[in-house]
């Protein structure tokens, strides 16, 4: 056996979080925010990510309260919805992704947008008090913001805005941060993705590390 390495899963887990807390600059975050950021760093394997994560005041508390009250969690991609750890959910919350719902391709053509954006039209009447998690598609986040310009559109309890990529990702998150239509969090710039978004959901869902 030429390679020696840690084989105890719990020890790996514990030391990973201890390493993050040793190395990351977490002073700017309150206790609830810190827990979310630490899990996001763990998911990304990237100390330094904390410098790009921003929360509106009370966002984590608002999102957690909504989950505890049974709010559904709307996700832009199956990689997000599939990554949510169901036993962590406080109220057996529904986790919903409509990207592959019937008629999405046709609707996307009709509205001249991506399937990721068109999928949000299935959420429109159900957004009230919900959690929205955008982890992949900037077009979905832009479309959500346009939907929320309508005063008759129900307001979600919180938005996790972490789309990733080179075209529109930074701009969509900048727009969310500028508008702040509801409590929200973002990862600035091109960074983001399913793993970070799922980590945020799971951390909000349960304080257990």
Coordinates of C-alpha atoms in Angstrom, one line a residue:
X1 CA 0.0 0.0 0.0
X2 CA 2.2 2.9 -1.2
X3 CA -0.3 5.7 -0.3
X4 CA -1.1 6.6 3.2
X5 CA -4.2 8.7 3.7
X6 CA -7.1 9.5 6.1
X7 CA -9.7 6.7 5.8
X8 CA -12.1 7.8 8.5
X9 CA -15.0 9.6 6.9
X10 CA -16.1 11.6 10.0
X11 CA -12.5 12.7 10.6
X12 CA -12.2 13.9 7.0
X13 CA -15.4 15.8 7.4
X14 CA -14.5 17.4 10.8
X15 CA -11.0 18.4 9.7
X16 CA -12.3 19.9 6.4
X17 CA -14.6 22.3 8.3
X18 CA -11.9 23.0 10.9
X19 CA -9.5 23.9 8.1
X20 CA -12.0 26.2 6.4
X21 CA -12.6 28.0 9.7
X22 CA -8.8 28.3 10.2
X23 CA -8.0 29.7 6.8
X24 CA -11.1 31.7 5.6
X25 CA -11.8 35.3 6.5
X26 CA -15.3 35.0 8.1
X27 CA -15.3 38.0 10.4
X28 CA -17.7 39.9 8.2
X29 CA -20.5 37.4 8.6
X30 CA -23.0 36.8 11.4
X31 CA -23.3 33.3 12.8
X32 CA -26.0 32.1 10.4
X33 CA -24.3 33.6 7.4
X34 CA -21.0 32.0 8.4
X35 CA -22.5 28.6 8.5
X36 CA -23.8 29.0 4.9
X37 CA -20.5 30.4 3.6
X38 CA -18.4 27.6 5.3
X39 CA -20.6 25.0 3.6
X40 CA -20.2 26.8 0.2
X41 CA -16.4 26.9 0.6
X42 CA -16.5 23.2 1.4
X43 CA -18.5 22.4 -1.7
X44 CA -16.2 24.5 -3.9
X45 CA -12.9 23.5 -2.3
X46 CA -12.1 27.2 -2.4
X47 CA -11.0 29.3 0.5
X48 CA -11.3 32.8 -0.7
X49 CA -14.8 32.3 -2.0
X50 CA -16.0 34.2 1.1
X51 CA -14.8 37.4 -0.4
X52 CA -17.4 37.1 -3.1
X53 CA -20.5 36.1 -1.1
X54 CA -23.0 38.8 -0.1
X55 CA -26.2 38.6 1.9
X56 CA -28.9 41.2 2.5
X57 CA -29.5 41.7 6.2
X58 CA -31.6 38.9 7.7
X59 CA -31.6 36.8 4.5
X60 CA -30.7 33.5 6.1
X61 CA -33.2 33.9 8.9
X62 CA -35.9 34.8 6.5
X63 CA -35.2 31.8 4.3
X64 CA -34.9 29.4 7.2
X65 CA -38.2 30.6 8.7
X66 CA -39.8 30.1 5.3
X67 CA -38.5 26.6 5.1
X68 CA -39.6 25.8 8.6
X69 CA -43.1 26.9 7.6
X70 CA -43.1 24.5 4.7
X71 CA -42.1 26.7 1.8
X72 CA -41.3 25.0 -1.5
X73 CA -37.8 25.4 -3.0
X74 CA -37.8 26.2 -6.7
X75 CA -34.6 25.4 -8.5
X76 CA -33.4 26.3 -12.0
X77 CA -31.7 23.0 -12.7
X78 CA -31.9 19.3 -11.8
X79 CA -28.3 19.5 -10.6
X80 CA -29.6 21.9 -7.9
X81 CA -32.8 20.1 -7.0
X82 CA -31.1 16.7 -7.0
X83 CA -28.4 17.9 -4.7
X84 CA -30.7 19.0 -1.8
X85 CA -30.3 16.7 1.2
X86 CA -33.9 15.8 1.9
X87 CA -33.4 14.7 5.5
X88 CA -32.0 18.2 6.3
X89 CA -35.3 19.9 5.2
X90 CA -37.2 21.0 8.2
X91 CA -40.7 20.5 6.9
X92 CA -40.4 17.8 4.1
X93 CA -40.4 20.8 1.7
X94 CA -41.1 20.3 -1.9
X95 CA -38.0 20.7 -4.1
X96 CA -39.2 21.7 -7.6
X97 CA -37.4 21.9 -11.0
X98 CA -39.6 22.5 -14.0
X99 CA -36.9 22.7 -16.6
X100 CA -38.1 19.5 -18.3
X101 CA -41.9 20.1 -17.8
X102 CA -44.1 19.5 -20.8
X103 CA -44.2 22.4 -23.3
X104 CA -41.1 24.2 -22.0
X105 CA -39.3 24.0 -25.3
X106 CA -42.3 25.5 -27.1
X107 CA -42.8 28.1 -24.5
X108 CA -39.1 29.1 -24.8
X109 CA -39.6 29.6 -28.5
X110 CA -42.8 31.6 -27.9
X111 CA -41.2 34.0 -25.5
X112 CA -37.8 34.1 -27.3
X113 CA -35.8 33.0 -24.3
X114 CA -34.0 30.0 -23.0
X115 CA -35.7 26.9 -21.5
X116 CA -34.3 27.9 -18.2
X117 CA -36.1 31.2 -18.3
X118 CA -39.3 29.7 -19.7
X119 CA -39.4 27.1 -16.9
X120 CA -39.9 29.9 -14.4
X121 CA -43.3 30.7 -15.9
X122 CA -44.5 27.5 -14.2
X123 CA -43.5 29.1 -10.8
X124 CA -45.3 32.4 -11.3
X125 CA -48.4 31.7 -9.4
X126 CA -46.6 29.7 -6.7
X127 CA -43.8 32.0 -5.8
X128 CA -45.4 33.5 -2.7
X129 CA -43.3 32.8 0.3
X130 CA -41.1 30.3 -1.6
X131 CA -37.4 29.9 -1.8
X132 CA -35.8 30.4 -5.2
X133 CA -32.4 28.9 -5.9
X134 CA -30.7 29.8 -9.2
X135 CA -27.5 28.0 -9.6
X136 CA -26.8 27.7 -13.3
X137 CA -28.7 29.9 -15.6
X138 CA -28.3 33.7 -15.7
X139 CA -31.3 33.9 -18.0
X140 CA -33.4 32.4 -15.3
X141 CA -32.3 35.0 -12.8
X142 CA -32.9 37.8 -15.2
X143 CA -36.3 36.4 -16.1
X144 CA -37.2 36.1 -12.4
X145 CA -36.3 39.8 -11.8
X146 CA -38.4 40.8 -14.8
X147 CA -41.3 38.7 -13.4
X148 CA -41.0 40.5 -10.0
X149 CA -41.3 43.9 -11.7
X150 CA -45.0 43.0 -12.0
X151 CA -46.6 44.1 -8.8
X152 CA -49.1 41.3 -9.1
X153 CA -46.4 38.6 -9.1
X154 CA -46.2 36.9 -5.7
X155 CA -43.0 37.5 -3.8
X156 CA -40.7 34.7 -2.8
X157 CA -39.4 34.7 0.8
X158 CA -35.8 34.7 -0.4
X159 CA -33.6 34.3 -3.5
X160 CA -30.3 32.4 -3.7
X161 CA -28.6 33.9 -6.7
X162 CA -25.6 31.9 -7.8
X163 CA -25.7 31.4 -11.6
X164 CA -22.3 30.5 -13.0
X165 CA -20.6 31.4 -16.3
X166 CA -19.1 33.9 -18.6
X167 CA -22.1 35.4 -20.3
X168 CA -24.6 37.2 -18.1
X169 CA -23.8 35.5 -14.8
X170 CA -22.0 38.5 -13.2
X171 CA -24.5 40.9 -14.7
X172 CA -27.6 39.0 -13.5
X173 CA -26.2 38.9 -9.9
X174 CA -25.3 42.5 -10.0
X175 CA -28.9 43.2 -11.1
X176 CA -30.3 41.1 -8.2
X177 CA -28.1 42.9 -5.8
X178 CA -29.1 46.3 -7.1
X179 CA -32.8 45.6 -7.1
X180 CA -33.0 43.4 -3.9
X181 CA -36.7 42.7 -4.5
X182 CA -36.7 40.3 -1.5
X183 CA -34.0 39.0 0.9
X184 CA -31.2 37.5 -1.2
X185 CA -27.7 36.3 -1.4
X186 CA -25.2 36.2 -4.3
X187 CA -21.8 35.1 -5.3
X188 CA -20.2 37.9 -7.2
X189 CA -18.7 37.6 -10.6
X190 CA -18.5 34.5 -12.8
X191 CA -18.4 32.2 -9.8
X192 CA -21.4 30.1 -8.8
X193 CA -22.9 26.8 -9.8
X194 CA -24.9 23.9 -8.6
X195 CA -22.6 22.7 -5.8
X196 CA -22.4 26.2 -4.2
X197 CA -26.1 26.7 -4.5
X198 CA -27.0 23.3 -3.0
X199 CA -24.6 23.9 -0.2
X200 CA -26.4 27.2 0.6
X201 CA -29.8 25.5 0.6
X202 CA -28.6 22.6 2.8
X203 CA -27.0 25.0 5.3
X204 CA -30.1 27.1 5.5
X205 CA -32.3 24.0 5.9
X206 CA -30.5 22.8 9.0
X207 CA -27.9 24.3 11.4
X208 CA -26.3 20.9 11.8
X209 CA -22.9 20.9 10.2

